[in-house]
Tab-separated table of C-alpha atoms and ligand atoms in Angstrom:
chain	number	residue	atom	x	y	z
A	6	MET	CA	103.201	96.141	98.224
A	7	SER	CA	105.781	97.983	100.231
A	8	ASN	CA	107.959	98.465	97.070
A	9	GLY	CA	105.060	99.950	95.181
A	10	PHE	CA	104.456	102.357	98.056
A	11	ALA	CA	108.146	103.525	97.980
A	12	LYS	CA	107.877	104.098	94.208
A	13	PHE	CA	104.741	106.177	94.727
A	14	GLU	CA	106.536	108.350	97.326
A	15	GLU	CA	109.520	108.886	95.047
A	16	ALA	CA	107.434	109.779	92.024
A	17	LYS	CA	105.359	112.280	93.970
A	18	MET	CA	108.332	113.930	95.749
A	19	ASP	CA	107.942	117.195	93.814
A	20	ASP	CA	104.216	117.064	94.192
A	21	GLN	CA	104.426	116.653	97.902
A	22	THR	CA	106.300	119.955	98.157
A	23	ARG	CA	104.246	121.651	95.501
A	24	CYS	CA	101.076	120.889	97.429
A	25	VAL	CA	102.274	122.944	100.427
A	26	THR	CA	103.940	125.754	98.496
A	27	LYS	CA	102.113	128.983	97.922
A	28	SER	CA	102.245	129.954	94.240
A	29	THR	CA	103.117	133.403	93.085
A	30	VAL	CA	100.178	135.182	91.489
A	31	SER	CA	99.594	138.781	90.523
A	32	PHE	CA	97.117	141.023	92.330
A	33	ARG	CA	97.538	143.752	89.665
A	34	GLY	CA	94.136	144.916	88.467
A	35	TYR	CA	92.280	143.114	91.203
A	36	GLU	CA	90.158	146.131	92.175
A	37	SER	CA	87.389	144.163	93.887
A	38	LEU	CA	84.524	145.866	95.616
A	39	THR	CA	84.731	143.235	98.377
A	40	THR	CA	86.904	142.999	101.411
A	41	PRO	CA	89.471	140.184	101.059
A	42	ILE	CA	89.208	137.473	103.792
A	43	CYS	CA	92.775	136.988	104.924
A	44	ARG	CA	93.283	133.978	107.197
A	45	ALA	CA	96.508	133.451	109.072
A	46	SER	CA	98.117	132.245	112.166
A	47	THR	CA	101.708	132.322	110.964
A	48	ILE	CA	103.099	135.481	109.308
A	49	ARG	CA	106.360	134.840	107.384
A	50	PHE	CA	109.339	137.152	108.046
A	51	PRO	CA	112.073	137.846	105.400
A	52	ASN	CA	114.927	136.836	107.782
A	53	ALA	CA	115.796	135.901	111.316
A	54	ALA	CA	116.673	139.490	112.280
A	55	ALA	CA	113.236	140.704	111.200
A	56	TYR	CA	111.601	137.848	113.179
A	57	GLY	CA	113.659	138.780	116.238
A	58	ALA	CA	112.456	142.413	115.955
A	59	ARG	CA	108.802	141.446	115.180
A	60	HIS	CA	107.337	143.122	118.257
A	61	SER	CA	108.760	146.472	117.307
A	62	ARG	CA	106.765	146.340	114.035
A	63	ASP	CA	104.194	149.105	113.587
A	64	VAL	CA	101.176	148.508	115.890
A	65	ASP	CA	99.030	147.900	112.774
A	66	GLY	CA	101.630	145.673	111.190
A	67	TYR	CA	101.335	141.897	110.948
A	68	ILE	CA	103.130	139.708	113.494
A	69	TYR	CA	100.810	136.745	114.265
A	70	GLY	CA	97.216	135.974	113.423
A	71	LEU	CA	96.050	136.685	116.973
A	72	TYR	CA	96.915	140.377	116.454
A	73	GLY	CA	94.954	140.640	113.242
A	74	THR	CA	95.224	140.301	109.421
A	75	PRO	CA	94.265	142.887	106.755
A	76	THR	CA	90.600	141.806	107.103
A	77	HIS	CA	90.704	142.848	110.791
A	78	ARG	CA	92.332	146.165	109.782
A	79	PHE	CA	89.482	146.943	107.367
A	80	LEU	CA	86.847	146.421	110.107
A	81	GLU	CA	88.912	148.236	112.766
A	82	LYS	CA	89.447	151.209	110.489
A	83	THR	CA	85.776	151.461	109.512
A	84	LEU	CA	84.609	151.328	113.098
A	85	THR	CA	87.263	153.865	114.203
A	86	ASP	CA	86.055	156.246	111.497
A	87	LEU	CA	82.379	155.747	112.376
A	88	GLU	CA	83.043	156.326	116.119
A	89	GLN	CA	85.394	159.201	115.287
A	90	GLY	CA	87.982	157.676	117.536
A	91	ALA	CA	91.741	156.862	117.366
A	92	ARG	CA	91.852	153.076	117.526
A	93	THR	CA	89.591	149.993	117.604
A	94	VAL	CA	90.253	146.599	119.141
A	95	LEU	CA	88.139	143.620	118.072
A	96	VAL	CA	87.214	140.907	120.541
A	97	PRO	CA	85.115	137.701	120.449
A	98	SER	CA	81.899	139.149	121.964
A	99	GLY	CA	80.216	142.286	123.220
A	100	GLN	CA	80.694	140.922	126.744
A	101	ALA	CA	84.464	140.631	126.115
A	102	ALA	CA	84.468	144.209	124.796
A	103	ILE	CA	83.282	145.317	128.254
A	104	ALA	CA	85.402	142.997	130.293
A	105	LEU	CA	88.607	143.757	128.398
A	106	PRO	CA	88.885	147.586	128.952
A	107	ILE	CA	87.814	147.144	132.548
A	108	LEU	CA	90.536	144.521	133.242
A	109	ALA	CA	93.067	146.573	131.256
A	110	LEU	CA	92.380	149.846	133.002
A	111	VAL	CA	91.160	149.116	136.528
A	112	PRO	CA	93.988	147.796	138.720
A	113	ALA	CA	93.533	145.207	141.521
A	114	GLY	CA	92.220	147.187	144.528
A	115	GLY	CA	90.876	149.957	142.209
A	116	LYS	CA	87.359	151.328	141.956
A	117	ILE	CA	84.692	151.227	139.240
A	118	LEU	CA	81.199	152.742	139.102
A	119	LEU	CA	78.567	150.844	137.048
A	120	PRO	CA	75.001	152.033	136.232
A	121	ASP	CA	72.393	150.055	138.079
A	122	SER	CA	70.756	149.365	134.642
A	123	VAL	CA	73.964	147.779	133.218
A	124	TYR	CA	73.696	144.716	130.953
A	125	PRO	CA	73.200	141.925	133.562
A	126	PRO	CA	76.278	139.750	132.558
A	127	VAL	CA	78.435	142.802	133.390
A	128	ARG	CA	77.000	142.950	136.911
A	129	ASP	CA	77.830	139.278	137.184
A	130	PHE	CA	81.410	139.893	135.936
A	131	ALA	CA	81.856	142.703	138.440
A	132	GLU	CA	80.524	140.644	141.382
A	133	ASN	CA	82.789	137.716	140.506
A	134	GLU	CA	86.004	138.577	138.644
A	135	LEU	CA	86.298	142.173	139.846
A	136	SER	CA	85.503	141.341	143.437
A	137	ALA	CA	88.152	138.645	143.322
A	138	LEU	CA	90.624	141.385	142.360
A	139	ASN	CA	89.482	143.480	145.298
A	140	VAL	CA	88.093	146.050	142.974
A	141	GLU	CA	85.511	148.256	144.672
A	142	VAL	CA	82.328	148.037	142.593
A	143	GLN	CA	79.507	150.503	143.192
A	144	PHE	CA	76.266	150.696	141.256
A	145	TYR	CA	74.966	154.195	140.681
A	146	ASP	CA	71.517	155.422	139.729
A	147	PRO	CA	71.845	155.891	135.924
A	148	THR	CA	69.571	158.949	135.827
A	149	ASP	CA	70.693	160.725	139.054
A	150	LEU	CA	73.897	162.763	138.695
A	151	LEU	CA	73.847	163.558	142.453
A	152	ASP	CA	73.953	159.846	143.209
A	153	LEU	CA	76.999	159.578	140.930
A	154	GLN	CA	78.594	162.598	142.566
A	155	SER	CA	78.136	161.060	146.008
A	156	ARG	CA	79.938	157.845	144.947
A	157	ILE	CA	82.809	159.114	142.838
A	158	ASP	CA	86.130	160.186	144.349
A	159	ARG	CA	89.814	160.466	143.393
A	160	THR	CA	90.242	156.705	143.783
A	161	THR	CA	87.712	155.973	141.048
A	162	ASP	CA	89.436	154.522	137.940
A	163	LEU	CA	86.497	154.072	135.578
A	164	VAL	CA	82.856	155.192	135.265
A	165	TRP	CA	80.782	152.938	132.997
A	166	ILE	CA	77.790	154.135	131.015
A	167	GLU	CA	75.195	152.180	129.106
A	168	SER	CA	72.645	154.395	127.411
A	169	PRO	CA	69.848	153.395	127.207
A	170	GLY	CA	70.093	150.826	130.000
A	171	SER	CA	69.416	147.163	129.143
A	172	THR	CA	65.628	146.458	129.044
A	173	THR	CA	64.695	149.303	131.409
A	174	MET	CA	65.783	151.931	128.871
A	175	GLU	CA	67.216	154.652	131.163
A	176	PHE	CA	68.941	157.335	129.065
A	177	GLN	CA	72.061	158.808	130.566
A	178	ASP	CA	73.614	162.276	130.327
A	179	VAL	CA	76.883	161.174	128.821
A	180	GLY	CA	78.332	164.721	128.565
A	181	GLU	CA	77.617	165.552	132.242
A	182	ILE	CA	78.793	162.097	133.496
A	183	ALA	CA	82.021	162.515	131.522
A	184	ARG	CA	82.598	165.960	132.953
A	185	ILE	CA	82.092	164.679	136.582
A	186	ALA	CA	84.286	161.587	135.972
A	187	HIS	CA	87.165	163.613	134.366
A	188	ALA	CA	87.036	166.152	137.268
A	189	ASN	CA	87.799	163.226	139.522
A	190	GLY	CA	90.528	161.756	137.264
A	191	ALA	CA	88.416	158.768	136.162
A	192	LEU	CA	88.077	157.379	132.668
A	193	VAL	CA	84.656	156.932	131.042
A	194	GLY	CA	83.511	153.901	129.002
A	195	CYS	CA	80.160	153.715	127.254
A	196	ASP	CA	78.242	150.722	125.870
A	197	ASN	CA	76.673	152.006	122.691
A	198	SER	CA	75.165	148.735	121.372
A	199	TRP	CA	71.563	149.963	121.232
A	200	ALA	CA	72.304	153.093	119.181
A	201	THR	CA	75.354	151.992	117.129
A	202	PRO	CA	77.589	154.896	115.981
A	203	LEU	CA	74.970	155.816	113.376
A	204	LEU	CA	72.569	157.153	115.998
A	205	PHE	CA	74.990	158.247	118.785
A	206	LYS	CA	78.747	158.869	119.044
A	207	PRO	CA	79.685	158.754	122.702
A	208	LEU	CA	83.275	159.829	122.102
A	209	GLN	CA	81.982	163.157	120.793
A	210	HIS	CA	80.206	163.573	124.154
A	211	GLY	CA	83.312	163.051	126.278
A	212	ALA	CA	83.632	159.265	126.637
A	213	ASP	CA	87.144	157.885	126.433
A	214	ILE	CA	86.037	154.420	125.315
A	215	VAL	CA	83.034	153.228	123.330
A	216	VAL	CA	81.989	149.588	123.137
A	217	GLU	CA	79.719	147.949	120.561
A	218	ALA	CA	78.230	144.456	120.751
A	219	LEU	CA	78.844	143.878	116.991
A	220	SER	CA	76.707	140.775	117.554
A	221	LYS	CA	73.635	143.057	117.581
A	222	TYR	CA	72.835	145.587	114.856
A	223	ILE	CA	76.201	146.055	113.260
A	224	SER	CA	76.559	142.428	112.125
A	225	GLY	CA	72.818	142.354	112.064
A	226	HIS	CA	71.839	138.810	111.108
A	227	SER	CA	71.909	136.883	114.358
A	228	ASP	CA	74.822	134.715	113.274
A	229	ILE	CA	77.985	136.411	114.701
A	230	LEU	CA	79.446	137.005	118.074
A	231	MET	CA	81.951	139.901	118.181
A	232	GLY	CA	82.610	143.156	120.023
A	233	SER	CA	84.624	146.317	119.452
A	234	VAL	CA	86.409	148.711	121.780
A	235	THR	CA	87.185	152.069	120.275
A	236	THR	CA	89.165	154.702	122.149
A	237	SER	CA	89.388	158.482	121.704
A	238	ASP	CA	93.072	158.325	122.360
A	239	GLU	CA	95.832	156.346	120.597
A	240	VAL	CA	97.835	155.528	123.765
A	241	LEU	CA	94.726	154.247	125.556
A	242	GLY	CA	93.878	152.157	122.485
A	243	GLN	CA	97.339	150.578	122.328
A	244	LYS	CA	97.156	149.765	126.027
A	245	ILE	CA	93.889	147.911	125.489
A	246	LYS	CA	95.212	146.202	122.354
A	247	ALA	CA	98.201	144.963	124.265
A	248	ALA	CA	96.016	143.571	127.076
A	249	ALA	CA	93.834	141.784	124.460
A	250	GLY	CA	96.890	140.049	123.042
A	251	ARG	CA	98.088	138.994	126.489
A	252	MET	CA	94.677	137.564	127.267
A	253	GLY	CA	94.630	135.773	123.908
A	254	LEU	CA	91.496	137.528	122.597
A	255	GLY	CA	91.394	137.169	118.903
A	256	THR	CA	88.629	137.150	116.256
A	257	SER	CA	88.121	135.197	113.043
A	258	PRO	CA	88.741	137.004	109.729
A	259	ASP	CA	85.693	135.240	108.269
A	260	ASP	CA	83.502	136.691	110.989
A	261	CYS	CA	85.118	140.138	110.429
A	262	GLY	CA	84.143	139.838	106.732
A	263	LEU	CA	80.550	139.037	107.707
A	264	VAL	CA	80.494	142.056	110.123
A	265	LEU	CA	81.747	144.243	107.237
A	266	ARG	CA	79.024	142.851	105.021
A	267	GLY	CA	76.432	143.626	107.704
A	268	LEU	CA	77.787	147.172	108.024
A	269	GLU	CA	77.004	147.820	104.352
A	270	THR	CA	73.244	147.638	105.081
A	271	LEU	CA	73.282	148.977	108.667
A	272	TYR	CA	71.853	152.320	107.747
A	273	ILE	CA	68.886	151.006	105.768
A	274	ARG	CA	68.170	148.235	108.342
A	275	LEU	CA	68.135	150.779	111.098
A	276	GLU	CA	65.929	153.114	109.018
A	277	LYS	CA	63.385	150.336	108.483
A	278	SER	CA	63.526	148.958	112.048
A	279	GLN	CA	63.169	152.435	113.478
A	280	ALA	CA	60.079	153.184	111.441
A	281	SER	CA	58.423	149.811	112.194
A	282	ALA	CA	59.318	149.857	115.865
A	283	LEU	CA	57.741	153.234	116.320
A	284	LYS	CA	54.546	152.047	114.676
A	285	VAL	CA	54.526	148.880	116.819
A	286	ALA	CA	55.295	150.888	119.988
A	287	ARG	CA	52.348	153.199	119.306
A	288	TRP	CA	50.075	150.201	118.653
A	289	ILE	CA	51.091	148.584	121.892
A	290	ALA	CA	50.688	151.854	123.840
A	291	ALA	CA	46.982	151.846	122.794
A	292	GLN	CA	46.283	148.446	124.419
A	293	ALA	CA	44.304	148.577	127.658
A	294	VAL	CA	46.716	146.238	129.500
A	295	THR	CA	49.767	148.310	128.633
A	296	LYS	CA	51.018	150.357	131.541
A	297	GLN	CA	53.922	152.143	129.733
A	298	VAL	CA	55.944	151.786	126.585
A	299	LEU	CA	59.611	152.558	127.012
A	300	HIS	CA	60.387	153.765	123.525
A	301	PRO	CA	62.455	156.984	123.594
A	302	ALA	CA	60.591	158.647	120.669
A	303	LEU	CA	57.441	158.555	122.774
A	304	PRO	CA	57.150	161.566	125.071
A	305	SER	CA	55.873	159.217	127.810
A	306	CYS	CA	59.299	157.494	127.979
A	307	PRO	CA	61.387	159.014	130.845
A	308	GLY	CA	64.462	159.209	128.605
A	309	HIS	CA	62.664	161.133	125.806
A	310	ALA	CA	64.261	164.563	126.433
A	311	LEU	CA	67.877	163.309	126.666
A	312	TRP	CA	67.332	161.032	123.684
A	313	LYS	CA	65.988	163.939	121.634
A	314	ARG	CA	68.934	166.088	122.671
A	315	ASP	CA	71.726	163.614	121.995
A	316	PHE	CA	70.646	160.884	119.558
A	317	SER	CA	69.868	161.142	115.901
A	318	GLY	CA	67.284	158.346	115.932
A	319	ALA	CA	66.064	155.205	117.621
A	320	SER	CA	66.890	151.596	116.811
A	321	GLY	CA	64.213	148.911	116.867
A	322	VAL	CA	64.603	147.721	120.473
A	323	PHE	CA	62.227	148.914	123.125
A	324	SER	CA	60.392	147.666	126.242
A	325	VAL	CA	56.831	147.395	127.444
A	326	LEU	CA	55.449	147.406	131.009
A	327	LEU	CA	52.130	145.646	131.505
A	328	GLU	CA	49.573	145.837	134.287
A	329	GLU	CA	50.547	143.436	137.125
A	330	ALA	CA	47.339	141.443	136.603
A	331	ALA	CA	48.594	140.387	133.129
A	332	LEU	CA	51.866	138.907	134.308
A	333	PRO	CA	50.591	135.496	135.487
A	334	HIS	CA	49.155	134.941	131.991
A	335	LEU	CA	52.242	135.936	129.964
A	336	SER	CA	53.518	132.418	129.302
A	337	HIS	CA	50.243	131.383	127.635
A	338	ALA	CA	50.132	134.562	125.611
A	339	PHE	CA	53.703	133.890	124.378
A	340	ASP	CA	52.450	130.464	123.106
A	341	VAL	CA	50.187	132.112	120.516
A	342	LEU	CA	52.936	134.157	118.831
A	343	GLU	CA	53.743	133.156	115.240
A	344	SER	CA	55.883	135.907	113.731
A	345	PHE	CA	57.855	136.939	116.771
A	346	SER	CA	60.585	134.595	118.001
A	347	ILE	CA	61.518	134.122	121.615
A	348	GLY	CA	65.281	134.183	122.265
A	349	ALA	CA	68.277	136.079	123.533
A	350	SER	CA	70.124	138.926	121.746
A	351	TRP	CA	68.516	141.487	119.397
A	352	GLY	CA	69.271	143.674	116.380
A	353	GLY	CA	68.763	141.038	113.728
A	354	THR	CA	66.408	140.918	110.722
A	355	LYS	CA	63.772	138.840	112.500
A	356	SER	CA	61.587	140.296	115.251
A	357	LEU	CA	62.015	138.997	118.806
A	358	MET	CA	59.950	139.372	121.929
A	359	VAL	CA	61.090	138.081	125.340
A	360	PRO	CA	59.863	138.408	128.955
A	361	MET	CA	62.812	139.894	130.920
A	362	PRO	CA	62.986	139.654	134.683
A	363	VAL	CA	64.442	143.012	135.824
A	364	GLU	CA	63.864	143.448	139.525
A	365	SER	CA	66.709	141.140	140.564
A	366	ASP	CA	69.103	143.095	138.367
A	367	HIS	CA	68.235	146.505	139.836
A	368	ARG	CA	69.467	146.557	143.363
A	369	SER	CA	69.338	150.290	144.034
A	370	LYS	CA	66.128	152.295	144.259
A	371	THR	CA	65.941	152.933	140.540
A	372	TRP	CA	63.436	150.237	139.438
A	373	GLN	CA	59.872	150.659	140.606
A	374	GLY	CA	58.060	148.905	137.729
A	375	PRO	CA	56.805	145.300	137.415
A	376	ASP	CA	59.353	142.487	137.810
A	377	ILE	CA	58.813	141.289	134.254
A	378	VAL	CA	59.344	143.633	131.293
A	379	LEU	CA	58.632	142.662	127.640
A	380	ARG	CA	61.609	143.469	125.412
A	381	LEU	CA	60.970	143.727	121.707
A	382	SER	CA	63.453	143.843	118.828
A	383	ILE	CA	61.698	144.811	115.649
A	384	GLY	CA	63.237	143.322	112.483
A	385	LEU	CA	62.520	143.810	108.861
A	386	GLU	CA	59.131	142.012	108.474
A	387	GLN	CA	56.171	143.954	107.211
A	388	THR	CA	54.766	145.908	110.150
A	389	ASP	CA	51.191	144.726	109.763
A	390	VAL	CA	52.355	141.141	110.179
A	391	LEU	CA	53.850	142.078	113.547
A	392	THR	CA	50.817	143.984	114.841
A	393	THR	CA	48.554	141.019	113.757
A	394	ASP	CA	50.791	138.704	115.815
A	395	LEU	CA	50.697	141.119	118.732
A	396	ALA	CA	46.882	141.323	118.468
A	397	ARG	CA	46.852	137.596	118.996
A	398	PHE	CA	49.153	138.005	122.004
A	399	PHE	CA	47.165	140.783	123.623
A	400	GLY	CA	43.847	139.069	122.803
A	401	GLU	CA	45.042	135.914	124.655
A	402	LEU	CA	46.076	138.062	127.623
A	403	ASP	CA	42.739	139.853	127.695
A	404	GLN	CA	40.690	136.646	127.462
A	405	ARG	CA	42.662	134.995	130.282
A	406	MET	CA	42.533	138.050	132.488
A	407	ALA	CA	38.759	138.299	131.935
A	408	ARG	CA	38.317	134.666	132.889
A	409	GLY	CA	40.477	135.196	135.835
A	410	ALA	CA	42.144	131.904	134.895
A	411	ASP	CA	45.461	131.523	136.502
A	412	ALA	CA	47.764	130.353	133.723
A	413	GLY	CA	49.988	128.901	136.392
A	414	LEU	CA	53.125	130.671	135.511
A	415	THR	CA	53.978	133.371	137.942
A	416	SER	CA	56.571	136.050	137.203
A	417	ALA	CA	58.931	134.331	139.571
A	418	ARG	CA	58.811	131.138	137.514
A	419	LEU	CA	59.331	133.028	134.236
A	420	GLY	CA	62.728	134.215	135.477
B	523	PLP	C1	74.117	141.808	123.970
B	523	PLP	C2	74.779	142.940	124.673
B	523	PLP	C3	76.090	142.866	125.009
B	523	PLP	C4	76.945	141.633	124.812
B	523	PLP	O1	77.127	141.239	123.525
B	523	PLP	P1	77.482	139.758	123.184
B	523	PLP	O2	78.127	139.833	121.886
B	523	PLP	O3	76.184	138.964	123.142
B	523	PLP	O4	78.384	139.278	124.253
B	523	PLP	C5	76.662	143.949	125.620
B	523	PLP	N1	75.964	145.109	125.898
B	523	PLP	C6	74.633	145.166	125.531
B	523	PLP	C7	73.883	146.436	125.865
B	523	PLP	C8	73.987	144.122	124.945
B	523	PLP	O5	72.699	144.162	124.681
């Protein structure tokens, strides 16, 4: 037995090596329409001297998989061009795309201003990680420039913008905020996940940094987590890229390939979602129990004028405020939905509706609406299918409200 095994090893000696040796093939004529998926941890260097000098390679060169492969470069370049910026850094989530520039640019003991309507996990990050670094965190009223003026000073390192605000849909005057921030020597970062660079380009309005949750519209199919940070300035971009490397934030080339695939249909997905969402928003606005529809294309939305001035369209995400009396019955009404799914995130092909508790995330005076807001993300289904589903939902609410039956789930318990 043992002899036989030795013979097998000897006979296969060449094959053993062959199996792990990369063959030489020609790429000549390979003019594919697709983006190559290039996986790598190790990058091979021609000699020891080149390896020793690897960190002086061009910033877009290849050193180690963590810093990107050609697949990453394709996505970085496309996003940089769409945002009209200088450099893009890819990170493993939209949340990381916000945490990274803050950690890279706000020193321990520094100061940051966040809008009160900020994506709630960012509030969490500020109150934990940033507080631990003795960073002074202040939340400003997203729609009140005087409130921002009263909080900003020469010690402010970064002013964050998210327009529109998560769930409560406050639109911010990016140009004016950038002017105020720059006059105080602060940088400006903007979360542009709702609009994507197709509907708004914050860098063109004075922001220094724009962040996209690629997990949402840009990848577009509810199967990817990734984020991007694009800067208006090359030096700022390199600073953030270096910090990403030190923190070990890398992304998978397979995922980058899927984001690039999603990007190819971004325009038509947004076009369809925008048209359907507006129809659905108008349908909901006509329901008796609806208090207000926060869709910026409707003149009744407080952000309408700013949206109309700055944005070239609306995506398919908007919010609905209901009469207080409807809130205790919400959970039962959600039970009758068939086409809408209930779940986190948005911007995919399938429509979602979720009850979002907002009061606890708005600590300043800005939020005066009900505690629970409905957030809808309209996908690519036929619009009638969605309004039929919503008719079931609103019918259930009406019936239960008429009966005065307490469905037993209060807004507090929904949170
Ligand atoms: C979802 C979201 C994020 C975070 O994106 P993830 O990829 O889920 O981490 C950031 N900002 C906004 C406005 C979002 O809606």
